[in-house]
Amino acid sequence: GKFTLTYTGMFYNGKQSAAPLLGAIAALQREGIITPNNFHLRLVGHYLEPVLAAARVAGVLPLVTLEAAVPYSESLRLQRAATALLFFDWLDGRESGWYSAKLYEYLGARRPILSIGPPSSVAGDLLRRTGAGVVVGTEPQARAVLEGWLREYTTTGTLPDPTDPAALVQYHRQAAAARMANVLNEYARR
């Protein structure tokens, strides 16, 4: 029944921000588009208390649950069961060129991903290349994505997997192992 936006993992306060998302949720709640009956922001993991505190300040606490970290297999199950997944990217750009392992888990879950952070990051580039999600950096952008997703979910009861399967193949473990083997073979030849 409820649209469930799920985040699994850790939150690094000051390096990541939930403000655009929580502002968007608050705006949609004021307009009656989001209610506790149709929307749930599920936070599962470590160090997520700052997001919960910000949700309280934004007035959206009834829409949010905070759950303790769960075993890896349960985390993967929660990701697959979600309507959509939430990813907090680094804000300062100092982590450029670095992919979070969380992104690969999320790609495997085959659920739409909402990334909060700079669109120019490697995470944003990965989401665009695979079609797996959307990157937003502002409250209006987050609001537009959520409103569209909620409309589709209300109409169809689901959100389709937006990921391009052909683009995803290169991120399978077998493909990564083959690339590493090629690097090692090239090194051995030299």
CSV table of C-alpha atoms in Angstrom, one decimal:
chain,number,residue,atom,x,y,z
A,1,GLY,CA,0.0,0.0,0.0
A,2,LYS,CA,2.5,2.7,1.0
A,3,PHE,CA,5.1,4.2,-1.2
A,4,THR,CA,8.3,3.3,0.8
A,5,LEU,CA,11.5,5.2,0.2
A,6,THR,CA,14.2,3.2,1.9
A,7,TYR,CA,17.8,4.1,2.9
A,8,THR,CA,20.1,1.5,4.3
A,9,GLY,CA,23.6,2.3,5.6
A,10,MET,CA,25.3,5.1,7.4
A,11,PHE,CA,24.8,8.8,7.4
A,12,TYR,CA,27.8,11.2,7.6
A,13,ASN,CA,26.4,14.4,9.1
A,14,GLY,CA,28.1,17.5,7.6
A,15,LYS,CA,29.3,15.5,4.6
A,16,GLN,CA,25.8,14.4,3.4
A,17,SER,CA,22.5,16.3,3.6
A,18,ALA,CA,18.9,15.2,3.8
A,19,ALA,CA,17.6,18.8,3.6
A,20,PRO,CA,16.5,18.8,0.0
A,21,LEU,CA,14.6,15.6,0.5
A,22,LEU,CA,13.0,16.6,3.8
A,23,GLY,CA,12.0,20.0,2.4
A,24,ALA,CA,10.4,18.3,-0.6
A,25,ILE,CA,8.5,15.8,1.6
A,26,ALA,CA,7.3,18.7,3.9
A,27,ALA,CA,6.0,20.7,0.9
A,28,LEU,CA,4.2,17.7,-0.5
A,29,GLN,CA,2.8,16.9,2.9
A,30,ARG,CA,1.5,20.5,3.3
A,31,GLU,CA,-0.3,20.1,-0.1
A,32,GLY,CA,-1.9,16.8,1.0
A,33,ILE,CA,0.0,14.8,-1.7
A,34,ILE,CA,2.0,12.9,0.9
A,35,THR,CA,0.3,11.6,4.1
A,36,PRO,CA,1.2,8.9,6.7
A,37,ASN,CA,-1.3,6.7,4.8
A,38,ASN,CA,0.5,6.8,1.5
A,39,PHE,CA,4.2,7.5,2.2
A,40,HIS,CA,7.0,6.1,4.4
A,41,LEU,CA,10.6,7.1,4.6
A,42,ARG,CA,12.4,4.1,6.1
A,43,LEU,CA,15.9,4.7,7.4
A,44,VAL,CA,17.9,1.6,8.4
A,45,GLY,CA,21.4,1.7,9.7
A,46,HIS,CA,24.0,3.6,11.7
A,47,TYR,CA,24.4,7.3,12.6
A,48,LEU,CA,21.0,8.3,11.1
A,49,GLU,CA,19.8,10.3,14.1
A,50,PRO,CA,20.6,13.6,12.4
A,51,VAL,CA,18.2,12.8,9.6
A,52,LEU,CA,15.5,11.9,12.2
A,53,ALA,CA,16.2,15.2,14.0
A,54,ALA,CA,16.0,17.1,10.7
A,55,ALA,CA,12.7,15.3,9.9
A,56,ARG,CA,11.3,16.5,13.3
A,57,VAL,CA,12.3,20.1,12.5
A,58,ALA,CA,10.7,19.8,9.0
A,59,GLY,CA,7.5,18.5,10.5
A,60,VAL,CA,7.6,15.2,8.7
A,61,LEU,CA,8.4,12.9,11.6
A,62,PRO,CA,5.2,10.9,11.3
A,63,LEU,CA,6.3,9.8,7.9
A,64,VAL,CA,9.7,8.5,9.0
A,65,THR,CA,11.0,5.5,10.8
A,66,LEU,CA,14.5,4.9,12.1
A,67,GLU,CA,15.6,1.3,12.5
A,68,ALA,CA,18.8,-0.2,13.8
A,69,ALA,CA,21.3,-1.7,11.4
A,70,VAL,CA,20.4,-5.2,10.2
A,71,PRO,CA,22.5,-8.1,8.8
A,72,TYR,CA,23.7,-7.6,5.2
A,73,SER,CA,21.2,-10.2,3.8
A,74,GLU,CA,18.3,-8.4,5.5
A,75,SER,CA,19.5,-5.1,4.2
A,76,LEU,CA,19.4,-6.5,0.6
A,77,ARG,CA,15.9,-7.8,1.2
A,78,LEU,CA,14.7,-4.4,2.5
A,79,GLN,CA,16.2,-2.8,-0.6
A,80,ARG,CA,14.4,-5.2,-3.0
A,81,ALA,CA,11.1,-4.7,-1.1
A,82,ALA,CA,11.2,-0.9,-1.3
A,83,THR,CA,9.3,1.2,-3.8
A,84,ALA,CA,12.4,3.3,-4.3
A,85,LEU,CA,15.8,3.7,-2.7
A,86,LEU,CA,17.5,6.7,-1.3
A,87,PHE,CA,21.2,7.5,-1.7
A,88,PHE,CA,23.0,10.4,0.1
A,89,ASP,CA,26.0,11.4,-2.0
A,90,TRP,CA,28.9,13.5,-0.7
A,91,LEU,CA,28.3,17.2,-0.8
A,92,ASP,CA,31.8,18.7,-1.0
A,93,GLY,CA,33.1,16.9,-4.1
A,94,ARG,CA,36.3,15.8,-2.2
A,95,GLU,CA,35.3,12.2,-2.8
A,96,SER,CA,35.3,12.6,-6.6
A,97,GLY,CA,36.1,9.4,-8.4
A,98,TRP,CA,35.0,7.2,-5.6
A,99,TYR,CA,32.0,4.9,-5.8
A,100,SER,CA,30.1,3.9,-2.7
A,101,ALA,CA,29.6,0.1,-2.5
A,102,LYS,CA,26.0,1.1,-1.5
A,103,LEU,CA,25.4,2.1,-5.1
A,104,TYR,CA,26.2,-1.4,-6.4
A,105,GLU,CA,23.9,-3.0,-3.8
A,106,TYR,CA,21.2,-0.6,-4.9
A,107,LEU,CA,21.8,-1.4,-8.6
A,108,GLY,CA,21.3,-5.1,-7.7
A,109,ALA,CA,18.0,-4.4,-6.0
A,110,ARG,CA,16.6,-3.1,-9.3
A,111,ARG,CA,14.6,-0.3,-7.7
A,112,PRO,CA,14.6,3.3,-8.8
A,113,ILE,CA,17.2,5.3,-6.9
A,114,LEU,CA,16.9,8.9,-5.7
A,115,SER,CA,20.3,10.4,-5.1
A,116,ILE,CA,20.6,13.5,-3.0
A,117,GLY,CA,23.8,15.4,-3.9
A,118,PRO,CA,25.7,17.0,-6.7
A,119,PRO,CA,24.7,15.9,-10.2
A,120,SER,CA,28.3,16.1,-11.4
A,121,SER,CA,29.5,13.3,-9.1
A,122,VAL,CA,30.6,9.9,-10.2
A,123,ALA,CA,27.5,8.5,-8.5
A,124,GLY,CA,25.3,10.8,-10.6
A,125,ASP,CA,27.2,9.8,-13.7
A,126,LEU,CA,26.7,6.1,-12.8
A,127,LEU,CA,22.9,6.6,-12.3
A,128,ARG,CA,22.6,8.4,-15.6
A,129,ARG,CA,24.6,5.8,-17.5
A,130,THR,CA,22.6,2.9,-16.2
A,131,GLY,CA,19.3,4.7,-16.1
A,132,ALA,CA,18.9,3.4,-12.5
A,133,GLY,CA,18.0,6.7,-10.9
A,134,VAL,CA,17.8,10.4,-10.6
A,135,VAL,CA,20.2,12.9,-8.9
A,136,VAL,CA,18.8,16.0,-7.2
A,137,GLY,CA,20.5,18.7,-5.4
A,138,THR,CA,17.7,21.0,-4.5
A,139,GLU,CA,14.3,20.8,-2.8
A,140,PRO,CA,12.4,21.7,-5.9
A,141,GLN,CA,14.1,19.0,-7.9
A,142,ALA,CA,13.5,16.4,-5.1
A,143,ARG,CA,9.8,17.5,-5.0
A,144,ALA,CA,9.3,17.1,-8.7
A,145,VAL,CA,10.8,13.6,-8.7
A,146,LEU,CA,8.8,12.5,-5.6
A,147,GLU,CA,5.6,13.9,-7.0
A,148,GLY,CA,6.0,12.2,-10.3
A,149,TRP,CA,6.9,8.9,-8.6
A,150,LEU,CA,4.0,9.1,-6.2
A,151,ARG,CA,1.6,9.8,-9.1
A,152,GLU,CA,2.9,6.8,-11.0
A,153,TYR,CA,2.8,4.6,-7.9
A,154,THR,CA,-0.8,5.7,-7.1
A,155,THR,CA,-1.9,4.9,-10.7
A,156,THR,CA,0.0,1.6,-11.2
A,157,GLY,CA,0.8,0.3,-7.7
A,158,THR,CA,4.5,0.1,-8.5
A,159,LEU,CA,7.5,1.9,-10.0
A,160,PRO,CA,9.1,0.0,-12.9
A,161,ASP,CA,12.8,-0.8,-12.8
A,162,PRO,CA,14.3,2.0,-14.9
A,163,THR,CA,17.7,0.3,-15.2
A,164,ASP,CA,19.1,-0.5,-18.6
A,165,PRO,CA,20.1,-4.2,-18.3
A,166,ALA,CA,22.7,-3.8,-21.0
A,167,ALA,CA,24.4,-0.9,-19.1
A,168,LEU,CA,24.2,-2.9,-15.9
A,169,VAL,CA,26.2,-6.0,-17.2
A,170,GLN,CA,29.6,-4.2,-16.8
A,171,TYR,CA,29.0,-3.9,-13.0
A,172,HIS,CA,28.4,-7.6,-12.4
A,173,ARG,CA,31.2,-9.3,-10.4
A,174,GLN,CA,32.1,-11.5,-13.3
A,175,ALA,CA,32.7,-8.5,-15.6
A,176,ALA,CA,34.8,-6.8,-12.9
A,177,ALA,CA,36.8,-9.9,-12.3
A,178,ALA,CA,37.4,-10.2,-16.1
A,179,ARG,CA,38.7,-6.6,-16.2
A,180,MET,CA,41.0,-7.2,-13.3
A,181,ALA,CA,42.3,-10.4,-14.9
A,182,ASN,CA,43.1,-8.4,-18.1
A,183,VAL,CA,45.0,-5.8,-16.0
A,184,LEU,CA,47.0,-8.6,-14.3
A,185,ASN,CA,47.6,-10.4,-17.6
A,186,GLU,CA,48.9,-7.2,-19.1
A,187,TYR,CA,51.1,-6.5,-16.1
A,188,ALA,CA,52.5,-10.1,-16.3
A,189,ARG,CA,53.2,-9.7,-20.0
A,190,ARG,CA,55.3,-6.6,-19.3
